[in-house]
Amino acid sequence: MEQYAIKGGNPLVGEVEIGGAKNAALPILAASVMTDETVYIDNIPDVRDTKVLTKAMQNIGVMVKHDGRHRVVINASQIHDLVVEDDYIKKIRASYYLLGALLGKYKRAEVALPGGCDIGCRAIDQHIKGFKALGAEVWIEHGLIKTKAERLVGCNIYMDVVSVGATINVMMAASMAEGQTTIENAAKEPHVVDLANFLNSMGANIKGAGTDVIRIKGVKKFHGTEYTIIPDQIEAGTFMFAAAVTKGDVTVKNVIPKHLESISSKLLEIGCEIEEADDCLRVVSSKPLNHTHVKTLPYPGFPTDMQPQITVALALAGGTSIVTESIFENRFKYVDELTRMGANIKVEGNTAIINGVPRYTGASVSSPDLRAGAALVLAGLAAEGITVVDDIHYIERGYEDFHLKLQSLGAQIEIVNSERELQKFKLKIG
Ligand code: UD1
């Protein structure tokens, strides 16, 4: 089983190119089945989740061809099955985006109940509420969510919780419903806006994405398009925090600084310097880190997907910090692993009370999920000695060439496959 072997202590220095946003690529790939014409998508990250989704799309008859590592050509005119029951698809959350896309186009879909990271109860009641409001029947049978409709008719939908997934799914189905749909209390994340822009480029009529009221006028048919996915806010944020914890100087390139505001402002608060240009951000960490408080919130608040990374930084900051997780109730599972590296963190409910320590010491730790896994890598890069991170398949779900990009910044990190390879790594780095 592959592991990351890390020798900590090197400040990360240099520039790193940020890839396309995984959480925008997934709904955009799914939405590309909504037209029979050819769609070209650029800046697709080459990560496990996008591979699984494209494989599932191929299994129902969608032509997906790679044209280089980050560009795909998709044609969905030959779909022969509206049942998506791939073994792998259950493992990724975004499988359910095919539900909204196929329901919109064919008025019927059956998709395996989604999995994804185990970070708490991940209800789908708002997706179901939205589909039903549009006139669809929705039921769960034999591990599949099934939905069908005679017609989809536009309506007003108030989301009881701000949900990225439900906003996206309902937006897709409604974009091919008859008449106008209004989604109130919609999610405002950059990837919601990116999907709306993509759908509009195929002929949809969606206004207000990025605010909490999205207005959609249904259209009958979409056409082909060529589209480039936005940069990944969370990949960028992870490298920014890698700079912070290693006392480094890292420039993230090909980013949209506006999407990173909540992350940049927390880095400033804890004592880093930030320089901003059009499409890059430089983070310099030259002083001891300060404590702060942070609460995860829907965009434009601080993202829950950056919560483990900021906790890793705050555990090295002078004084007491408090991190409150308000989106998912089970997102502190990595804290036990961090404690094994010397962190002093007490979790009470959805709050972590962190008393900063001067340093981490290397240990063997396991990734409990995607973002926490990446955060443990950051801890390893900051730690004294050697850290081994297990279960890196979680990290590979969302980070392309993570170890190679870190190596290019001066990190000592390698993938090892056996005890022998680990020993070789230890001998090599001395
Ligand atoms: C998406 C992201 C994930 C990110 C999360 C929050 C993708 C593939 N994943 O996940 O990385 O951490 O947004 O920014 O884009 N909820 C309900 N009922 C529902 C749907 C959600 O109660 O029908 C609750 C969830 O339990 C959670 C909150 O709403 O507490 C937010 O979830 P949601 O925004 O839907 O997250 P995902 O779309 O699953």
Short mmCIF file of C-alpha atoms and ligand atoms in Angstrom, two decimals:
data_model
loop_
_atom_site.label_atom_id
_atom_site.label_comp_id
_atom_site.label_asym_id
_atom_site.label_seq_id
_atom_site.Cartn_x
_atom_site.Cartn_y
_atom_site.Cartn_z
CA MET A 1 0.00 0.00 0.00
CA GLU A 2 1.37 3.37 -1.00
CA GLN A 3 2.44 5.83 1.67
CA TYR A 4 4.08 9.24 1.69
CA ALA A 5 7.46 9.26 3.40
CA ILE A 6 8.38 12.78 4.48
CA LYS A 7 11.45 14.26 6.07
CA GLY A 8 10.31 17.53 7.59
CA GLY A 9 12.13 20.74 8.28
CA ASN A 10 12.72 22.23 4.83
CA PRO A 11 11.08 25.61 4.23
CA LEU A 12 9.05 25.36 1.02
CA VAL A 13 10.25 27.94 -1.47
CA GLY A 14 9.26 28.65 -5.05
CA GLU A 15 6.30 28.75 -7.39
CA VAL A 16 3.60 26.17 -7.87
CA GLU A 17 1.00 25.94 -10.63
CA ILE A 18 -2.50 25.31 -9.31
CA GLY A 19 -4.73 22.96 -11.30
CA GLY A 20 -8.41 23.08 -12.18
CA ALA A 21 -10.94 22.89 -9.36
CA LYS A 22 -12.01 19.32 -8.61
CA ASN A 23 -15.30 20.49 -7.15
CA ALA A 24 -16.11 22.44 -10.31
CA ALA A 25 -14.84 19.75 -12.70
CA LEU A 26 -17.14 17.08 -11.24
CA PRO A 27 -20.48 18.85 -11.79
CA ILE A 28 -19.28 20.24 -15.13
CA LEU A 29 -18.34 16.76 -16.35
CA ALA A 30 -21.75 15.48 -15.24
CA ALA A 31 -23.55 18.42 -16.87
CA SER A 32 -21.78 17.77 -20.17
CA VAL A 33 -24.11 14.78 -20.70
CA MET A 34 -27.01 17.24 -21.05
CA THR A 35 -26.31 17.96 -24.71
CA ASP A 36 -25.99 15.60 -27.68
CA GLU A 37 -23.41 17.92 -29.22
CA THR A 38 -19.70 17.73 -28.48
CA VAL A 39 -18.29 19.51 -25.43
CA TYR A 40 -14.62 20.39 -24.90
CA ILE A 41 -13.47 20.98 -21.33
CA ASP A 42 -10.05 22.34 -20.39
CA ASN A 43 -8.22 22.45 -17.05
CA ILE A 44 -9.70 19.20 -15.75
CA PRO A 45 -7.55 18.07 -12.82
CA ASP A 46 -6.07 14.60 -13.30
CA VAL A 47 -7.25 13.24 -9.94
CA ARG A 48 -8.98 10.05 -8.89
CA ASP A 49 -12.47 11.54 -8.49
CA THR A 50 -12.61 12.93 -12.04
CA LYS A 51 -11.33 9.60 -13.39
CA VAL A 52 -14.03 7.67 -11.55
CA LEU A 53 -16.77 9.98 -12.77
CA THR A 54 -15.64 9.88 -16.41
CA LYS A 55 -15.42 6.06 -16.21
CA ALA A 56 -19.01 5.91 -14.93
CA MET A 57 -20.08 8.22 -17.75
CA GLN A 58 -18.38 5.94 -20.29
CA ASN A 59 -20.22 2.95 -18.80
CA ILE A 60 -23.59 4.49 -19.71
CA GLY A 61 -22.47 5.24 -23.27
CA VAL A 62 -20.92 8.71 -23.03
CA MET A 63 -17.88 9.17 -25.27
CA VAL A 64 -15.12 10.71 -23.15
CA LYS A 65 -11.75 11.16 -24.83
CA HIS A 66 -8.66 12.75 -23.35
CA ASP A 67 -6.89 15.28 -25.52
CA GLY A 68 -3.79 15.79 -23.39
CA ARG A 69 -3.73 15.41 -19.62
CA HIS A 70 -6.18 18.20 -18.75
CA ARG A 71 -8.54 18.45 -21.71
CA VAL A 72 -11.45 16.14 -22.42
CA VAL A 73 -13.78 15.85 -25.36
CA ILE A 74 -17.24 14.58 -24.47
CA ASN A 75 -20.15 13.46 -26.59
CA ALA A 76 -23.28 12.10 -24.92
CA SER A 77 -25.43 11.48 -27.99
CA GLN A 78 -25.18 7.70 -27.59
CA ILE A 79 -26.24 7.23 -23.94
CA HIS A 80 -27.78 3.76 -23.68
CA ASP A 81 -28.45 3.47 -19.99
CA LEU A 82 -29.88 5.79 -17.34
CA VAL A 83 -28.76 3.56 -14.47
CA VAL A 84 -25.37 4.48 -13.03
CA GLU A 85 -24.36 1.60 -10.82
CA ASP A 86 -20.63 1.41 -11.13
CA ASP A 87 -18.85 -0.12 -8.14
CA TYR A 88 -16.50 2.83 -7.89
CA ILE A 89 -19.13 5.51 -8.28
CA LYS A 90 -20.45 4.80 -4.78
CA LYS A 91 -17.12 5.96 -3.45
CA ILE A 92 -17.39 9.48 -4.76
CA ARG A 93 -19.88 12.02 -3.58
CA ALA A 94 -20.24 13.68 -6.95
CA SER A 95 -21.80 10.58 -8.50
CA TYR A 96 -25.14 12.12 -7.63
CA TYR A 97 -24.56 15.01 -10.02
CA LEU A 98 -25.47 12.59 -12.79
CA LEU A 99 -28.89 12.41 -11.19
CA GLY A 100 -29.67 16.11 -11.77
CA ALA A 101 -28.06 16.08 -15.22
CA LEU A 102 -29.88 12.96 -16.49
CA LEU A 103 -33.16 13.92 -14.85
CA GLY A 104 -32.99 17.30 -16.60
CA LYS A 105 -32.27 15.81 -20.02
CA TYR A 106 -34.10 12.46 -19.99
CA LYS A 107 -36.58 12.99 -17.11
CA ARG A 108 -35.31 9.80 -15.54
CA ALA A 109 -32.17 8.59 -13.73
CA GLU A 110 -30.97 5.99 -11.27
CA VAL A 111 -27.65 6.48 -9.51
CA ALA A 112 -25.91 4.52 -6.73
CA LEU A 113 -26.22 6.28 -3.38
CA PRO A 114 -23.13 8.43 -2.98
CA GLY A 115 -20.19 7.90 -0.66
CA GLY A 116 -17.33 10.38 -0.42
CA CYS A 117 -15.26 11.36 2.58
CA ASP A 118 -16.53 10.16 5.93
CA ILE A 119 -16.72 13.56 7.59
CA GLY A 120 -20.16 13.35 9.08
CA CYS A 121 -23.73 12.63 8.13
CA ARG A 122 -24.13 13.80 4.56
CA ALA A 123 -27.85 14.06 4.03
CA ILE A 124 -29.41 14.40 0.59
CA ASP A 125 -32.84 15.60 1.70
CA GLN A 126 -32.39 19.00 0.01
CA HIS A 127 -31.58 17.36 -3.33
CA ILE A 128 -34.71 15.24 -3.02
CA LYS A 129 -36.79 18.22 -1.92
CA GLY A 130 -35.63 20.17 -4.99
CA PHE A 131 -36.31 17.36 -7.48
CA LYS A 132 -39.76 16.76 -5.99
CA ALA A 133 -40.56 20.47 -6.14
CA LEU A 134 -39.80 20.33 -9.86
CA GLY A 135 -42.36 17.55 -10.21
CA ALA A 136 -40.16 14.44 -10.10
CA GLU A 137 -40.77 11.32 -8.08
CA VAL A 138 -37.74 10.32 -6.03
CA TRP A 139 -37.27 7.09 -4.11
CA ILE A 140 -34.46 4.89 -2.84
CA GLU A 141 -34.35 1.21 -3.79
CA HIS A 142 -31.60 -1.44 -3.75
CA GLY A 143 -28.91 1.14 -2.93
CA LEU A 144 -29.91 3.44 -5.79
CA ILE A 145 -31.58 6.84 -5.77
CA LYS A 146 -34.20 6.68 -8.47
CA THR A 147 -36.02 9.59 -9.97
CA LYS A 148 -38.42 10.12 -12.85
CA ALA A 149 -40.86 12.75 -14.05
CA GLU A 150 -43.49 13.10 -16.74
CA ARG A 151 -42.47 16.75 -16.98
CA LEU A 152 -40.27 19.00 -14.89
CA VAL A 153 -41.97 22.31 -14.11
CA GLY A 154 -40.16 25.39 -12.74
CA CYS A 155 -40.99 26.46 -9.17
CA ASN A 156 -39.69 28.28 -6.10
CA ILE A 157 -37.39 26.22 -3.90
CA TYR A 158 -36.11 27.36 -0.53
CA MET A 159 -33.09 25.36 0.61
CA ASP A 160 -33.30 24.67 4.35
CA VAL A 161 -29.53 24.43 4.55
CA VAL A 162 -26.92 26.01 2.33
CA SER A 163 -25.80 23.02 0.27
CA VAL A 164 -23.32 23.06 -2.59
CA GLY A 165 -24.46 19.66 -3.85
CA ALA A 166 -28.20 20.34 -3.67
CA THR A 167 -27.83 23.77 -5.33
CA ILE A 168 -25.86 22.20 -8.16
CA ASN A 169 -28.17 19.22 -8.65
CA VAL A 170 -31.35 21.29 -8.64
CA MET A 171 -29.80 23.93 -10.91
CA MET A 172 -29.00 21.23 -13.50
CA ALA A 173 -32.45 19.66 -13.45
CA ALA A 174 -34.22 23.05 -13.44
CA SER A 175 -32.20 24.33 -16.39
CA MET A 176 -34.21 21.93 -18.58
CA ALA A 177 -37.57 22.30 -16.78
CA GLU A 178 -40.53 24.16 -18.23
CA GLY A 179 -40.71 27.75 -16.99
CA GLN A 180 -38.84 29.58 -14.26
CA THR A 181 -37.24 28.17 -11.11
CA THR A 182 -35.95 30.23 -8.22
CA ILE A 183 -33.52 28.64 -5.76
CA GLU A 184 -33.41 30.61 -2.53
CA ASN A 185 -30.69 30.22 0.11
CA ALA A 186 -28.48 28.82 -2.64
CA ALA A 187 -24.79 28.02 -2.12
CA LYS A 188 -22.47 30.77 -3.45
CA GLU A 189 -19.23 28.77 -3.86
CA PRO A 190 -17.04 29.57 -6.90
CA HIS A 191 -17.75 26.08 -8.27
CA VAL A 192 -21.51 26.78 -8.22
CA VAL A 193 -20.83 29.88 -10.32
CA ASP A 194 -18.52 27.91 -12.62
CA LEU A 195 -21.20 25.30 -13.27
CA ALA A 196 -23.78 28.03 -14.00
CA ASN A 197 -21.36 29.65 -16.45
CA PHE A 198 -20.77 26.28 -18.11
CA LEU A 199 -24.50 25.55 -18.40
CA ASN A 200 -25.08 29.05 -19.80
CA SER A 201 -22.34 28.42 -22.36
CA MET A 202 -24.40 25.39 -23.50
CA GLY A 203 -27.50 27.57 -23.88
CA ALA A 204 -29.00 27.56 -20.36
CA ASN A 205 -30.53 30.71 -18.90
CA ILE A 206 -29.27 30.98 -15.31
CA LYS A 207 -28.91 34.27 -13.47
CA GLY A 208 -27.74 35.10 -9.95
CA ALA A 209 -25.23 32.27 -9.38
CA GLY A 210 -22.82 33.54 -6.74
CA THR A 211 -25.66 35.19 -4.79
CA ASP A 212 -28.12 33.36 -2.60
CA VAL A 213 -30.97 33.62 -5.12
CA ILE A 214 -30.49 31.79 -8.42
CA ARG A 215 -33.08 32.30 -11.19
CA ILE A 216 -33.30 29.74 -13.94
CA LYS A 217 -35.44 29.87 -17.07
CA GLY A 218 -35.69 26.35 -18.43
CA VAL A 219 -34.71 25.64 -22.03
CA LYS A 220 -35.53 22.59 -24.15
CA LYS A 221 -32.14 21.79 -25.58
CA PHE A 222 -28.46 22.52 -24.97
CA HIS A 223 -25.71 22.83 -27.56
CA GLY A 224 -22.01 22.00 -27.58
CA THR A 225 -19.45 24.28 -25.97
CA GLU A 226 -15.79 24.78 -25.11
CA TYR A 227 -15.07 25.67 -21.50
CA THR A 228 -12.15 26.11 -19.09
CA ILE A 229 -12.56 25.16 -15.43
CA ILE A 230 -11.61 27.63 -12.69
CA PRO A 231 -8.50 27.08 -10.55
CA ASP A 232 -8.81 24.99 -7.40
CA GLN A 233 -9.34 27.19 -4.36
CA ILE A 234 -8.57 24.37 -1.93
CA GLU A 235 -5.43 23.12 -3.66
CA ALA A 236 -4.16 26.72 -3.66
CA GLY A 237 -5.10 27.17 0.00
CA THR A 238 -3.30 23.96 0.94
CA PHE A 239 -0.03 25.16 -0.64
CA MET A 240 -0.49 28.57 1.03
CA PHE A 241 -0.70 26.86 4.42
CA ALA A 242 2.25 24.64 3.47
CA ALA A 243 4.26 27.86 3.18
CA ALA A 244 2.95 29.04 6.56
CA VAL A 245 3.85 25.90 8.51
CA THR A 246 7.31 25.40 6.95
CA LYS A 247 8.41 29.03 7.31
CA GLY A 248 8.48 29.13 3.55
CA ASP A 249 7.95 31.52 0.66
CA VAL A 250 5.53 30.08 -1.87
CA THR A 251 3.79 31.66 -4.84
CA VAL A 252 0.63 29.91 -6.01
CA LYS A 253 0.17 30.59 -9.71
CA ASN A 254 -2.95 30.44 -11.88
CA VAL A 255 -5.34 31.29 -9.06
CA ILE A 256 -8.24 33.71 -8.63
CA PRO A 257 -7.17 35.72 -5.54
CA LYS A 258 -10.80 36.77 -4.86
CA HIS A 259 -11.67 33.09 -4.23
CA LEU A 260 -8.87 32.91 -1.66
CA GLU A 261 -9.79 35.96 0.42
CA SER A 262 -10.93 34.11 3.55
CA ILE A 263 -7.76 31.99 3.43
CA SER A 264 -5.44 34.96 2.83
CA SER A 265 -6.99 36.96 5.65
CA LYS A 266 -6.45 34.14 8.15
CA LEU A 267 -2.83 33.80 7.00
CA LEU A 268 -2.35 37.54 7.56
CA GLU A 269 -3.91 37.26 11.02
CA ILE A 270 -1.49 34.52 12.02
CA GLY A 271 1.50 36.58 10.92
CA CYS A 272 2.25 35.66 7.29
CA GLU A 273 2.81 38.23 4.58
CA ILE A 274 0.77 38.06 1.39
CA GLU A 275 1.52 39.65 -1.96
CA GLU A 276 -1.23 39.57 -4.53
CA ALA A 277 -1.02 39.91 -8.31
CA ASP A 278 -3.62 39.27 -11.04
CA ASP A 279 -3.47 35.50 -11.03
CA CYS A 280 -0.99 34.63 -8.31
CA LEU A 281 -0.48 35.00 -4.58
CA ARG A 282 2.77 34.88 -2.65
CA VAL A 283 2.80 33.73 0.97
CA VAL A 284 5.87 34.46 3.08
CA SER A 285 6.13 33.05 6.57
CA SER A 286 9.12 34.52 8.36
CA LYS A 287 7.81 35.19 11.86
CA PRO A 288 6.47 32.93 14.62
CA LEU A 289 2.79 32.15 13.95
CA ASN A 290 0.08 33.87 16.04
CA HIS A 291 -3.01 32.21 17.43
CA THR A 292 -6.45 33.06 16.09
CA HIS A 293 -10.04 31.84 16.00
CA VAL A 294 -11.79 30.50 12.94
CA LYS A 295 -15.23 29.13 12.13
CA THR A 296 -15.95 27.26 8.92
CA LEU A 297 -18.85 28.69 6.93
CA PRO A 298 -20.35 28.48 3.45
CA TYR A 299 -18.58 30.73 0.89
CA PRO A 300 -17.43 33.48 1.26
CA GLY A 301 -16.67 32.23 4.77
CA PHE A 302 -13.67 30.11 5.65
CA PRO A 303 -14.05 26.76 3.80
CA THR A 304 -14.58 23.55 5.75
CA ASP A 305 -12.21 21.94 3.24
CA MET A 306 -9.41 24.11 4.68
CA GLN A 307 -10.22 23.40 8.33
CA PRO A 308 -7.63 20.62 8.87
CA GLN A 309 -4.89 22.67 7.16
CA ILE A 310 -5.46 25.76 9.34
CA THR A 311 -5.63 23.55 12.44
CA VAL A 312 -2.20 22.13 11.56
CA ALA A 313 -0.86 25.71 11.40
CA LEU A 314 -2.59 26.88 14.59
CA ALA A 315 -1.24 23.91 16.52
CA LEU A 316 2.19 25.49 15.91
CA ALA A 317 1.08 29.05 16.79
CA GLY A 318 1.83 30.75 20.11
CA GLY A 319 -1.19 30.85 22.47
CA THR A 320 -4.64 29.32 22.33
CA SER A 321 -6.67 29.10 19.13
CA ILE A 322 -10.23 27.92 18.62
CA VAL A 323 -11.47 26.24 15.45
CA THR A 324 -15.21 25.74 15.08
CA GLU A 325 -16.50 23.37 12.40
CA SER A 326 -20.01 24.42 11.48
CA ILE A 327 -20.56 22.42 8.24
CA PHE A 328 -19.73 18.77 9.00
CA GLU A 329 -20.00 17.29 12.48
CA ASN A 330 -17.28 14.67 12.19
CA ARG A 331 -14.38 16.53 10.73
CA PHE A 332 -11.82 16.38 13.56
CA LYS A 333 -10.91 12.71 13.23
CA TYR A 334 -7.38 13.60 12.17
CA VAL A 335 -6.72 15.33 15.50
CA ASP A 336 -5.71 12.02 17.13
CA GLU A 337 -3.10 11.58 14.42
CA LEU A 338 -1.83 15.12 14.92
CA THR A 339 -1.63 14.52 18.66
CA ARG A 340 0.73 11.62 17.90
CA MET A 341 2.97 14.21 16.25
CA GLY A 342 2.97 16.34 19.40
CA ALA A 343 -0.02 18.67 18.89
CA ASN A 344 -1.99 19.78 21.94
CA ILE A 345 -5.62 19.88 20.77
CA LYS A 346 -8.80 19.13 22.66
CA VAL A 347 -11.97 18.54 20.69
CA GLU A 348 -15.31 19.32 22.30
CA GLY A 349 -18.23 18.75 19.96
CA ASN A 350 -17.66 20.84 16.88
CA THR A 351 -14.87 22.90 18.47
CA ALA A 352 -11.15 22.28 18.67
CA ILE A 353 -9.26 24.11 21.41
CA ILE A 354 -5.66 24.31 20.37
CA ASN A 355 -2.71 25.17 22.57
CA GLY A 356 0.23 25.86 20.29
CA VAL A 357 3.39 23.77 20.63
CA PRO A 358 6.83 24.80 19.33
CA ARG A 359 7.18 21.87 16.92
CA TYR A 360 5.83 18.58 15.61
CA THR A 361 7.83 15.38 15.72
CA GLY A 362 7.57 12.86 12.87
CA ALA A 363 5.33 9.81 13.35
CA SER A 364 3.37 7.22 11.36
CA VAL A 365 -0.11 8.57 10.74
CA SER A 366 -3.13 7.66 8.62
CA SER A 367 -5.22 9.93 6.41
CA PRO A 368 -8.81 9.70 7.57
CA ASP A 369 -10.09 11.63 4.53
CA LEU A 370 -8.97 13.78 1.61
CA ARG A 371 -8.32 17.18 3.19
CA ALA A 372 -7.22 15.85 6.57
CA GLY A 373 -4.74 13.63 4.70
CA ALA A 374 -3.27 16.68 2.95
CA ALA A 375 -3.12 18.49 6.29
CA LEU A 376 -1.16 15.60 7.86
CA VAL A 377 1.32 15.91 4.99
CA LEU A 378 1.74 19.60 5.89
CA ALA A 379 2.36 18.60 9.51
CA GLY A 380 4.98 16.11 8.29
CA LEU A 381 6.70 18.81 6.23
CA ALA A 382 6.91 21.01 9.33
CA ALA A 383 7.93 18.18 11.69
CA GLU A 384 11.28 17.22 13.04
CA GLY A 385 12.30 13.84 11.62
CA ILE A 386 10.39 11.38 9.48
CA THR A 387 6.64 11.14 9.03
CA VAL A 388 4.88 8.37 7.16
CA VAL A 389 1.36 9.11 5.94
CA ASP A 390 -0.83 6.08 5.17
CA ASP A 391 -4.01 5.81 3.11
CA ILE A 392 -2.83 8.34 0.57
CA HIS A 393 -5.49 7.15 -1.87
CA TYR A 394 -7.74 9.67 -0.11
CA ILE A 395 -5.31 12.49 -0.91
CA GLU A 396 -5.07 11.34 -4.53
CA ARG A 397 -8.83 11.84 -4.84
CA GLY A 398 -8.31 15.58 -4.94
CA TYR A 399 -4.64 16.55 -5.40
CA GLU A 400 -2.82 16.01 -8.68
CA ASP A 401 0.90 15.19 -8.34
CA PHE A 402 0.80 16.39 -4.73
CA HIS A 403 4.23 15.00 -3.80
CA LEU A 404 5.82 16.17 -7.07
CA LYS A 405 4.55 19.72 -6.61
CA LEU A 406 5.83 19.69 -3.01
CA GLN A 407 9.19 18.31 -4.17
CA SER A 408 9.47 21.17 -6.67
CA LEU A 409 9.22 23.54 -3.70
CA GLY A 410 12.05 21.76 -1.91
CA ALA A 411 10.09 19.27 0.19
CA GLN A 412 11.62 15.89 0.97
CA ILE A 413 8.65 13.67 0.21
CA GLU A 414 8.34 10.44 -1.75
CA ILE A 415 5.78 7.74 -2.37
CA VAL A 416 6.95 4.44 -0.91
CA ASN A 417 5.35 1.06 -1.43
CA SER A 418 7.06 -1.17 1.11
CA GLU A 419 9.14 -1.19 4.27
CA ARG A 420 12.19 -1.66 2.03
CA GLU A 421 11.42 1.49 0.03
CA LEU A 422 10.87 3.40 3.27
CA GLN A 423 14.30 2.29 4.54
CA LYS A 424 15.82 3.36 1.21
CA PHE A 425 14.19 6.79 1.59
CA LYS A 426 15.58 7.11 5.12
CA LEU A 427 19.09 6.16 3.96
CA LYS A 428 18.92 8.55 1.01
CA ILE A 429 17.93 11.59 2.99
CA GLY A 430 20.32 10.71 5.82
C1 UD1 B 1 -19.31 19.96 -1.20
C2 UD1 B 1 -17.87 19.65 -1.53
C3 UD1 B 1 -17.07 19.39 -0.26
C4 UD1 B 1 -17.24 20.55 0.71
C5 UD1 B 1 -18.72 20.88 0.92
C6 UD1 B 1 -18.92 22.14 1.75
C7 UD1 B 1 -17.97 18.61 -3.70
C8 UD1 B 1 -17.84 17.35 -4.51
N1 UD1 B 1 -17.82 18.48 -2.37
O1 UD1 B 1 -19.84 18.81 -0.56
O2 UD1 B 1 -15.71 19.23 -0.62
O3 UD1 B 1 -16.68 20.18 1.95
O4 UD1 B 1 -19.36 21.08 -0.34
O5 UD1 B 1 -18.32 23.24 1.13
O6 UD1 B 1 -18.15 19.70 -4.22
N2 UD1 B 1 -26.86 18.92 3.85
C9 UD1 B 1 -28.13 18.55 4.24
N3 UD1 B 1 -29.01 18.10 3.28
C10 UD1 B 1 -28.66 17.99 1.97
C11 UD1 B 1 -27.37 18.38 1.57
C12 UD1 B 1 -26.48 18.84 2.53
O7 UD1 B 1 -28.48 18.63 5.41
O8 UD1 B 1 -29.50 17.57 1.17
C13 UD1 B 1 -25.91 19.42 4.85
C14 UD1 B 1 -24.66 18.54 4.98
O9 UD1 B 1 -24.88 17.46 5.87
C15 UD1 B 1 -23.65 19.53 5.48
C16 UD1 B 1 -24.06 20.85 4.79
O10 UD1 B 1 -25.40 20.66 4.39
O11 UD1 B 1 -23.78 19.70 6.87
C17 UD1 B 1 -23.23 21.25 3.60
O12 UD1 B 1 -23.17 20.16 2.68
P1 UD1 B 1 -23.01 20.39 1.11
O13 UD1 B 1 -22.73 21.84 0.84
O14 UD1 B 1 -24.16 19.75 0.43
O15 UD1 B 1 -21.70 19.57 0.83
P2 UD1 B 1 -21.41 18.65 -0.42
O16 UD1 B 1 -22.06 19.21 -1.63
O17 UD1 B 1 -21.66 17.24 -0.04
#
